[in-house]
mmCIF file of C-alpha atoms in Angstrom:
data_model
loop_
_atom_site.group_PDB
_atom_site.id
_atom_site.type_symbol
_atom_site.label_atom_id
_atom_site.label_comp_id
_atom_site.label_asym_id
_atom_site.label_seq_id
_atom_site.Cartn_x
_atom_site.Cartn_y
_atom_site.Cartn_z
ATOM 1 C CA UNK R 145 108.810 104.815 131.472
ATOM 2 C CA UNK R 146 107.898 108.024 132.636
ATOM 3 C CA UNK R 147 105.823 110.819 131.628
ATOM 4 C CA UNK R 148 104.023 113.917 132.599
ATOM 5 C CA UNK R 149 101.221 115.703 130.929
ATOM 6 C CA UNK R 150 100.429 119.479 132.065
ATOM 7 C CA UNK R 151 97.939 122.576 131.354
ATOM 8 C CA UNK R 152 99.055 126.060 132.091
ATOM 9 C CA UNK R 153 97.476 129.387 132.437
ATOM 10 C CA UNK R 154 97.345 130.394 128.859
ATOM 11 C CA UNK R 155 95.510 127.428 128.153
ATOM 12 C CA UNK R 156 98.112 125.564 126.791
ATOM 13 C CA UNK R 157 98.700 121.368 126.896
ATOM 14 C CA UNK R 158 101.903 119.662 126.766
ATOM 15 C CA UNK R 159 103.133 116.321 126.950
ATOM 16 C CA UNK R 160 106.149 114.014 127.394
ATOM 17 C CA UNK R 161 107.803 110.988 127.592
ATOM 18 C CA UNK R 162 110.934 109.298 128.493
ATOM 19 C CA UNK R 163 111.947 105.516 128.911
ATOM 20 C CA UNK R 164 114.510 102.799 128.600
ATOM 21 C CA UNK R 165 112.240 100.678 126.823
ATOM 22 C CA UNK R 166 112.795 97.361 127.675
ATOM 23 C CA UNK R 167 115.373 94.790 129.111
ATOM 24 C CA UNK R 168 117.353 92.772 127.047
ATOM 25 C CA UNK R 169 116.031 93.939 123.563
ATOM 26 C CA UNK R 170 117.666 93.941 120.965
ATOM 27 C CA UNK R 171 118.017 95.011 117.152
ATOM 28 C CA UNK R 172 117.340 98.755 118.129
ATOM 29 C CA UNK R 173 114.159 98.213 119.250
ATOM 30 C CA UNK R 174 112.489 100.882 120.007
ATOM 31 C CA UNK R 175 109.168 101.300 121.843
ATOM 32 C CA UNK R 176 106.282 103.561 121.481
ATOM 33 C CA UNK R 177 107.788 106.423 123.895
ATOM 34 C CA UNK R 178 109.255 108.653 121.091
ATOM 35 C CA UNK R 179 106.120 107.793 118.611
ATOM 36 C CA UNK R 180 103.949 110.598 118.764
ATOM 37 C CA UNK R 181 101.193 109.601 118.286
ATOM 38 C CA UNK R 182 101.557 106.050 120.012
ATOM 39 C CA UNK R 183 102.918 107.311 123.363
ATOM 40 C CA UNK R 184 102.289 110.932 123.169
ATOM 41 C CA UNK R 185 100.208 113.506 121.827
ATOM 42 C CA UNK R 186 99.232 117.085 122.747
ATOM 43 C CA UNK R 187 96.449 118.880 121.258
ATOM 44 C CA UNK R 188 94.831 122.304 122.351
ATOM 45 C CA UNK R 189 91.431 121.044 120.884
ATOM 46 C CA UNK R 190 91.529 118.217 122.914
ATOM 47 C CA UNK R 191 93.800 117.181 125.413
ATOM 48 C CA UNK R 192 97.916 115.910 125.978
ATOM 49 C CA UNK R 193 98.537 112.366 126.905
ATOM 50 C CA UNK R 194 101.316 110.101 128.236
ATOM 51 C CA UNK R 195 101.753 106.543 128.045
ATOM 52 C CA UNK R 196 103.526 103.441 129.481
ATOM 53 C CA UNK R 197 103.193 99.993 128.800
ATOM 54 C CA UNK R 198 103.630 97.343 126.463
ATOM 55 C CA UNK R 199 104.785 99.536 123.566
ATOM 56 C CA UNK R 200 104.124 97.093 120.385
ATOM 57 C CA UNK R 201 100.475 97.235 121.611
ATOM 58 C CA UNK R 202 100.357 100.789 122.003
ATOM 59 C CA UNK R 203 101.905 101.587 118.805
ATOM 60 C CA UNK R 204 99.547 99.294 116.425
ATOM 61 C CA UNK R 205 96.766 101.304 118.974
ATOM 62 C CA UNK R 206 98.005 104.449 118.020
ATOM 63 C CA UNK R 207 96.493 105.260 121.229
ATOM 64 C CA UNK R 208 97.713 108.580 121.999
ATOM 65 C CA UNK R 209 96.297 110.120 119.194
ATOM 66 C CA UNK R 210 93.194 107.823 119.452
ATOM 67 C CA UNK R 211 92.402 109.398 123.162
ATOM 68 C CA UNK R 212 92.237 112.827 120.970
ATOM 69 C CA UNK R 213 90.796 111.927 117.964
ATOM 70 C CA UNK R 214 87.626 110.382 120.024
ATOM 71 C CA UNK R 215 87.196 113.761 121.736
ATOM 72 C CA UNK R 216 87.622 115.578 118.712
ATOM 73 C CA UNK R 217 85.448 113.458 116.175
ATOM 74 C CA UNK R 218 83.148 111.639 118.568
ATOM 75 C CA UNK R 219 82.577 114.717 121.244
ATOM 76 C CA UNK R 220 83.735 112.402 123.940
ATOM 77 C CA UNK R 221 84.587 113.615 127.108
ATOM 78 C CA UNK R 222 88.363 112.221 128.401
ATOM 79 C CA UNK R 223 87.750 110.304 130.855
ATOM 80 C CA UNK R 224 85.005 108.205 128.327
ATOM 81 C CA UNK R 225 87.864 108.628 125.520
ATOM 82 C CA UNK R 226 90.882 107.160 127.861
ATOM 83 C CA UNK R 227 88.397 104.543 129.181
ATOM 84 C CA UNK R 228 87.660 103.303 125.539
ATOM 85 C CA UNK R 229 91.059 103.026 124.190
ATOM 86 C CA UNK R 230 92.905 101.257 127.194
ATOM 87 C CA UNK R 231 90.080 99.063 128.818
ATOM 88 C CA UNK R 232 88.703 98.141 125.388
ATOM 89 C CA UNK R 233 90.073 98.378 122.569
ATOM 90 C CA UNK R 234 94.201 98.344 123.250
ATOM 91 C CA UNK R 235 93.084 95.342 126.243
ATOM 92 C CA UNK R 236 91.076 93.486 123.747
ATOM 93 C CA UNK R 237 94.277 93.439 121.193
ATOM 94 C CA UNK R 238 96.007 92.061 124.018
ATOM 95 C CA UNK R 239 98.065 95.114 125.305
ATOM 96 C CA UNK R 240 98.591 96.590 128.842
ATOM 97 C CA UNK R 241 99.192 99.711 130.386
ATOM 98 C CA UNK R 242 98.008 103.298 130.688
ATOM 99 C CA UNK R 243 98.039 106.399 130.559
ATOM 100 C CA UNK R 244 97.851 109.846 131.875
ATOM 101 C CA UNK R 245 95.964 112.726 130.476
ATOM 102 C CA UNK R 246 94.731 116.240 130.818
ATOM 103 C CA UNK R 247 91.879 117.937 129.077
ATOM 104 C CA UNK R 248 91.732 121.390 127.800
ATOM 105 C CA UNK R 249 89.719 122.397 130.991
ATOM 106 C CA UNK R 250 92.146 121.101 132.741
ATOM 107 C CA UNK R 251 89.953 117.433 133.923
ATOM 108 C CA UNK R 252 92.629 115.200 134.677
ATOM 109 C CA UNK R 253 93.149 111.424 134.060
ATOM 110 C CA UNK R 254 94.963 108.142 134.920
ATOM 111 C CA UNK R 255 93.562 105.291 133.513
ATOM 112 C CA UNK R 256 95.399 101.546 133.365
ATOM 113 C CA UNK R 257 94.726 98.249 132.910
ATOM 114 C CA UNK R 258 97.644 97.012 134.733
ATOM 115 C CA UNK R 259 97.680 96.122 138.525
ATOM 116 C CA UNK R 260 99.534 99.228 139.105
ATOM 117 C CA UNK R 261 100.973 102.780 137.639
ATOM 118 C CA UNK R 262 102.858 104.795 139.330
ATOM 119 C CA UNK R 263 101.144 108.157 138.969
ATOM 120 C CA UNK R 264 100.458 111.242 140.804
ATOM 121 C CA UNK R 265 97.734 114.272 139.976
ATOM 122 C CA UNK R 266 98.020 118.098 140.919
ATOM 123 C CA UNK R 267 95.457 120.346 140.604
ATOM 124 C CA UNK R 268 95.172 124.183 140.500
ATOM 125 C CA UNK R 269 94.896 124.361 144.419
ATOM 126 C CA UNK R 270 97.992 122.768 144.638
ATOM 127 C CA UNK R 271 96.610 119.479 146.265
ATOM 128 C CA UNK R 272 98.544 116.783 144.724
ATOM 129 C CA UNK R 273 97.613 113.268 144.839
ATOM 130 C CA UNK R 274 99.458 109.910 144.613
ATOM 131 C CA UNK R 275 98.831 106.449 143.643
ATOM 132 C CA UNK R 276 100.582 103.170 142.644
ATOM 133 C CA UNK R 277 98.202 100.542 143.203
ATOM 134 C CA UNK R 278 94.844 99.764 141.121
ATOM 135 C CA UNK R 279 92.881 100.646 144.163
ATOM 136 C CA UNK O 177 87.933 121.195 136.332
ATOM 137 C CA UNK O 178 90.872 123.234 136.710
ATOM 138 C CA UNK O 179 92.416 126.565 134.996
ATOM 139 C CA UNK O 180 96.145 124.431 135.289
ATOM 140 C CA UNK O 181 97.164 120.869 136.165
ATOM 141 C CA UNK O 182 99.352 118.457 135.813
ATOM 142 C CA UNK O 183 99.512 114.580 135.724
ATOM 143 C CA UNK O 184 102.696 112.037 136.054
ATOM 144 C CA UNK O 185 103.097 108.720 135.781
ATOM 145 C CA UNK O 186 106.346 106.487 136.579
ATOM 146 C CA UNK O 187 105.389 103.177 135.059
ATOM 147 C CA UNK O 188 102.583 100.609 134.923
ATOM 148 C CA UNK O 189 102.807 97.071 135.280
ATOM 149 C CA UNK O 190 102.490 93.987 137.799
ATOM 150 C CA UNK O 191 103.007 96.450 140.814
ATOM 151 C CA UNK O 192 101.569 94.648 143.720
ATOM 152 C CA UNK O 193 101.777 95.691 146.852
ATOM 153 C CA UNK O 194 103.202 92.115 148.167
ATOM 154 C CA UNK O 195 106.272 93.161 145.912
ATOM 155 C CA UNK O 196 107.522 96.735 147.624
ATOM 156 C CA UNK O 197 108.436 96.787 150.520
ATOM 157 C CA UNK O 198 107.175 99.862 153.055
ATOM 158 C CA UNK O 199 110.418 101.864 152.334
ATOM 159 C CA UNK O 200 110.307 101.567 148.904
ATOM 160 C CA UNK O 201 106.841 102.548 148.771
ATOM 161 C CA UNK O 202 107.786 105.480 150.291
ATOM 162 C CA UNK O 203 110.618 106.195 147.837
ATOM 163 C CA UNK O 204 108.019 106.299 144.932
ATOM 164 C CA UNK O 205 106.424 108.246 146.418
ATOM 165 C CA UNK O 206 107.991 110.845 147.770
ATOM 166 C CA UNK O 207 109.380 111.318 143.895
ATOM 167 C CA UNK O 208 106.249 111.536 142.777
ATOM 168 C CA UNK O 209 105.667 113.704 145.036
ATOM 169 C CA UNK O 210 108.827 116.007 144.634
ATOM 170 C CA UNK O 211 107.985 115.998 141.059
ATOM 171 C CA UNK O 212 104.452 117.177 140.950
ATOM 172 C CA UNK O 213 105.395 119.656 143.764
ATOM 173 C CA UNK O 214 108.049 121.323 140.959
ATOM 174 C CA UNK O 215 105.443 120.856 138.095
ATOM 175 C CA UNK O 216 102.921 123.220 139.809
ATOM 176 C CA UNK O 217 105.428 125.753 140.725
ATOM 177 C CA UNK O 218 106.290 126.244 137.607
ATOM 178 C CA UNK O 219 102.420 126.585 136.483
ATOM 179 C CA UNK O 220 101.628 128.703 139.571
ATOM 180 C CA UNK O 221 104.578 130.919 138.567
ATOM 181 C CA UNK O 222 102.945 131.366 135.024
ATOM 182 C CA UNK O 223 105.435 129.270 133.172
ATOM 183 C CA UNK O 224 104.545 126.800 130.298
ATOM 184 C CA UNK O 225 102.973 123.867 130.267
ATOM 185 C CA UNK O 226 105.956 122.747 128.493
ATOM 186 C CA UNK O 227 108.660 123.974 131.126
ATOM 187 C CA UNK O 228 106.485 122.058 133.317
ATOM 188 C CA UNK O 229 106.470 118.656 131.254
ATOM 189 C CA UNK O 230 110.403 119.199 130.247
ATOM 190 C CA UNK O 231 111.379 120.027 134.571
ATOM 191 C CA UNK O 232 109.106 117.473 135.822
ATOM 192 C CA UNK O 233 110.436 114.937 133.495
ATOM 193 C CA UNK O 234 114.039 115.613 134.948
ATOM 194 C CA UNK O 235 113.155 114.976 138.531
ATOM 195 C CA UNK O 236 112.181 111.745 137.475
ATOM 196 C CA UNK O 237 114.822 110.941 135.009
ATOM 197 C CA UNK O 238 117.325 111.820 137.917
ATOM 198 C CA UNK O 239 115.949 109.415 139.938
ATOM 199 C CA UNK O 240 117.288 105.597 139.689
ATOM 200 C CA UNK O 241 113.708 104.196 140.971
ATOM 201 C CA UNK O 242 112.184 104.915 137.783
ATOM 202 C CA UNK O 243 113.100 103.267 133.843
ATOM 203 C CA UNK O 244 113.924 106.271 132.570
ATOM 204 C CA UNK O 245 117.364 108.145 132.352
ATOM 205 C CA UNK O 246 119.367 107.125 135.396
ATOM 206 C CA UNK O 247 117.654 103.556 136.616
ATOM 207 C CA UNK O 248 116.899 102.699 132.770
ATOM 208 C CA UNK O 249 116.416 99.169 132.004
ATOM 209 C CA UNK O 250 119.675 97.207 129.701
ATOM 210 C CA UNK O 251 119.435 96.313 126.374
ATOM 211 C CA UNK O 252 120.776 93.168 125.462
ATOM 212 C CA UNK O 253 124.176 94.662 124.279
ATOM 213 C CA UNK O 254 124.176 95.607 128.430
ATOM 214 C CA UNK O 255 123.990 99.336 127.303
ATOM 215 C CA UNK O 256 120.776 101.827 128.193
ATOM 216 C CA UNK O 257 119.300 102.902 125.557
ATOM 217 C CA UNK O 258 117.624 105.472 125.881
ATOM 218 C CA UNK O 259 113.610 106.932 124.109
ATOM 219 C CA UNK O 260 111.952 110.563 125.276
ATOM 220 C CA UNK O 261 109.319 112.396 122.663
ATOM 221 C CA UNK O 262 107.780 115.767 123.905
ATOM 222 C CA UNK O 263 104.590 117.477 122.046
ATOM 223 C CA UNK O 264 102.985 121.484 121.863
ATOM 224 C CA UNK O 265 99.347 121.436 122.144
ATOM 225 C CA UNK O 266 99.253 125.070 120.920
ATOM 226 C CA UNK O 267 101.349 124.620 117.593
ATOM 227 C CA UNK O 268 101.286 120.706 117.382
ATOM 228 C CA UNK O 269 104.799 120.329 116.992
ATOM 229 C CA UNK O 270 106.748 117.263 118.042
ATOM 230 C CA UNK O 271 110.241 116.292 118.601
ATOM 231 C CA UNK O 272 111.853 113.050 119.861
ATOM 232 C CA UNK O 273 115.022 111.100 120.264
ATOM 233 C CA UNK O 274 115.246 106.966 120.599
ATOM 234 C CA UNK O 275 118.506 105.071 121.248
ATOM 235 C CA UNK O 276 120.565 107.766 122.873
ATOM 236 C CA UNK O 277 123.113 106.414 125.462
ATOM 237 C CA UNK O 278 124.878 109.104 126.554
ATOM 238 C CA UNK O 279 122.386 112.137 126.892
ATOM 239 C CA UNK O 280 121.015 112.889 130.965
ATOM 240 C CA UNK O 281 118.262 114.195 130.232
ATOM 241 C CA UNK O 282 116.676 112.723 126.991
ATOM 242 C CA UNK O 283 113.561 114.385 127.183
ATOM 243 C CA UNK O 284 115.507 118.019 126.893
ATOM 244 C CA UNK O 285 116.751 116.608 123.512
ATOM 245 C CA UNK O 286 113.831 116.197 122.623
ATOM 246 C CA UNK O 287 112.681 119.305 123.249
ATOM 247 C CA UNK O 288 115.845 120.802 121.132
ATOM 248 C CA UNK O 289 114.855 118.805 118.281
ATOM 249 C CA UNK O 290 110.946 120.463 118.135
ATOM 250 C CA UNK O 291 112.312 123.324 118.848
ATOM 251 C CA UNK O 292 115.872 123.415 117.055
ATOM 252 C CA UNK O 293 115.571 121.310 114.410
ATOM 253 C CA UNK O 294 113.078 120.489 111.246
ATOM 254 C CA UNK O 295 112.510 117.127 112.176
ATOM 255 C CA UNK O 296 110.816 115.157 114.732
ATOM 256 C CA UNK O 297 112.491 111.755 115.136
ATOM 257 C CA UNK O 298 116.037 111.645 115.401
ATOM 258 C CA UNK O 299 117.900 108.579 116.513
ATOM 259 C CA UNK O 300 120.732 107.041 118.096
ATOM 260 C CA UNK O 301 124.419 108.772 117.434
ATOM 261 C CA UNK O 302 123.175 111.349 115.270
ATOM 262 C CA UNK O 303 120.586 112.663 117.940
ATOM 263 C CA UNK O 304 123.638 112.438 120.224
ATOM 264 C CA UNK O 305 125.532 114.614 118.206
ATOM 265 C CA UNK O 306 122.968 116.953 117.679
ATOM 266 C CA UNK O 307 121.733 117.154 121.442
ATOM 267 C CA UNK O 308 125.623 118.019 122.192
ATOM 268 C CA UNK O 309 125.187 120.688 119.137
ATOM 269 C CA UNK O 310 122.345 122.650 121.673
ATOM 270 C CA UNK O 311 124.664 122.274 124.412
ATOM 271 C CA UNK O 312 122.670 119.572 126.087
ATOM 272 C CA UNK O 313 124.560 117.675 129.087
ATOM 273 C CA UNK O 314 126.824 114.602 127.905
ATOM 274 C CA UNK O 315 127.386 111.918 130.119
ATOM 275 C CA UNK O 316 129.633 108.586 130.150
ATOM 276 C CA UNK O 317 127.052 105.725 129.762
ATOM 277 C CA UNK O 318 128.136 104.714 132.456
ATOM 278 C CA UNK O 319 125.939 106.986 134.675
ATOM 279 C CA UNK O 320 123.204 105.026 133.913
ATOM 280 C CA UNK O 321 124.213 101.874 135.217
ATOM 281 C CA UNK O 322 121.747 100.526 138.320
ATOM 282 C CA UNK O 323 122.870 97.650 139.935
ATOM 283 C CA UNK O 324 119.464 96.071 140.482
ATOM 284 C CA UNK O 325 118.553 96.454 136.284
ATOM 285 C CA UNK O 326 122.166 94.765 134.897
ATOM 286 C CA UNK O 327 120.898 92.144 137.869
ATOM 287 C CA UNK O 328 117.483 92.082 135.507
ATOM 288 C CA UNK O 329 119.237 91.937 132.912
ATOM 289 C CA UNK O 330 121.719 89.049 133.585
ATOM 290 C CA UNK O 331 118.348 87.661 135.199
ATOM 291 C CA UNK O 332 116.637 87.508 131.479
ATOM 292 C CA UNK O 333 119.508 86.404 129.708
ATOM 293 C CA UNK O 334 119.536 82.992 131.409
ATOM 294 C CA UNK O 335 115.884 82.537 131.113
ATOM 295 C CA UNK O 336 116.093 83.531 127.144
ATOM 296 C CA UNK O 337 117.685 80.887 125.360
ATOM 297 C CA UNK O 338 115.160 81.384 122.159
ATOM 298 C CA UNK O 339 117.103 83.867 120.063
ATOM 299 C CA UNK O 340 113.924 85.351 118.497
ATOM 300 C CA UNK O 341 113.005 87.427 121.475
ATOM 301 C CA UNK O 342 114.039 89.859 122.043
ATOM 302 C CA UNK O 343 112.969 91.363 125.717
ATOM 303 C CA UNK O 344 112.389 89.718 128.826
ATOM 304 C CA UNK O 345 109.266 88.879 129.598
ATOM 305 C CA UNK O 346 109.000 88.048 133.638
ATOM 306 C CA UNK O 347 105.422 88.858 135.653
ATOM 307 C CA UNK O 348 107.162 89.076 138.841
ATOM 308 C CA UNK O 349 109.918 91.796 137.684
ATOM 309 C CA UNK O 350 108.162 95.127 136.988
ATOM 310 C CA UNK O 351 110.768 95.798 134.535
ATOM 311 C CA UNK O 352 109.193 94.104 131.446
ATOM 312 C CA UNK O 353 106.023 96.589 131.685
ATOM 313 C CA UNK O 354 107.738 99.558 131.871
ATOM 314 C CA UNK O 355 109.058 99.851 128.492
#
């Protein structure tokens, strides 16, 4: 899976996702990628996320939307929002993976559970920073 | 805190460092790299956060390292099938497509569908036809074929003799946790 989440100028957030799910399934399976809500959610109020992972989990999470709703109802900032819903609750139901996210002021996020995501960050200065491993 | 930004991801999973090896590190990421460069161009430049999600997306569709586009993981009928959803912070609309097989860039067609349609979910041949409608790129399914995934793929098929599941589940092949 891939993603990318991204605030412009005008103060806008988008997000999107794209995958092959995973091998071998069958029955038209389909994974949380192209549930918005499950894999991906933008909101102006709060912030646009991306995920990857195990996308049964994420789906029964609903844990794009979740990341939003807990900034919107709960006044949580994203960082505490993303932490919640993918060290907590979606790793207590058994589910891996993560996410990447972007705030309305533009704070950005990559949180996981997983030994690994393949992620990078870029900022308004133009730095841009890369990581695969946990560390 | 930032006026623009942008963040990417390529996966999660069991990625260890034990199982890359220094130049395939390096081929990560330098994509990631290439993609985040185009990303902030595009916000620099004053384009949308959306341009930025929908161009970003491509570089790493394009690329075979990642399970998305070309380098997509097989389904057990050994064809890729294909999921991409795209959202509008501003307006809150939504469009997506799951199952295509023959679209390059899946997460344009989903952008087509927010934009072009009044849905948000369309799948398999008739978001194929209707990505071809909007003049989307149409590819043999055959450009999505990777080597090292139909090797995955033959991989899970021996280890899979239970019928009821359906995807392979294999800690040591990042493959499974991409989906």
């Amino acid at each position: 899976t891939v993603g990318c989440v991204a605030l412009d100028k005008d103060g806008n957030l988008a997000a999107g996702t794209s995958t092959g799910g995973m091998t071998n399934k069958k029955w038209n399976r389909i994974g949380d990628s192209p549930i918005i809500g499950a894999g991906t959610y933008a909101n102006n109020k709060t912030c646009a996320v991306s995920g990857t992972g195990h996308g049964e989990y994420f789906i029964r999470a609903n844990v794009a939307y979740d990341i939003s709703a807990l900034m919107e109802y709960k006044n949580l900032s994203l960082q505490e929002a993303a932490k919640e819903v993918i060290q907590n609750k979606l790793k207590n139901m058994g589910g891996d993976g993560g996410i990447i996210a972007i705030d309305a002021k533009g704070n950005l996020v990559a949180e996981f559970n997983t030994a690994g995501m393949y992620r990078a960050t870029v900022d308004e200065n133009g730095t841009i920073t890369v990581g695969i491993y946990k560390e | 805190q930032n006026n623009f930004g942008l963040v990417i991801h390529g996966g999660a999973g069991t990625i260890l460092k034990k199982n890359l090896t220094p130049e395939l590190e390096a081929q990560y990421k330098e994509t990631l790299e290439k993609a985040a460069r185009k990303g902030y161009e595009i916000l620099q430049n004053g384009g949308t956060s959306l341009d930025a999600v929908e161009q970003t997306i491509h570089i790493l569709e394009n690329s075979p390292l990642f399970n998305a586009g070309k380098g997509a993981v097989f389904a057990n009928n050994e064809k890729n099938e294909l999921d991409a959803s795209i959202m509008e912070g501003k307006t809150l609309n939504a469009g997506a497509v799951a199952g295509v097989t023959n679209l390059k860039n899946p997460i344009s067609a989903a952008r087509k569908v927010m934009e072009n349609s009044a849905h948000v979910l369309l799948a398999r041949e008739g978001a194929e036809e209707f990505a071809a409608s909007q003049g989307l790129e149409v590819v043999n399914p055959d450009y999505f074929f990777t080597e090292k995934r139909y090797q995955s793929l033959l991989h899970a098929k021996q280890n899979l003799s239970d019928d009821s599941k359906s995807a392979y589940v294999d800690p040591y092949i990042n493959d499974y946790k991409f989906g």
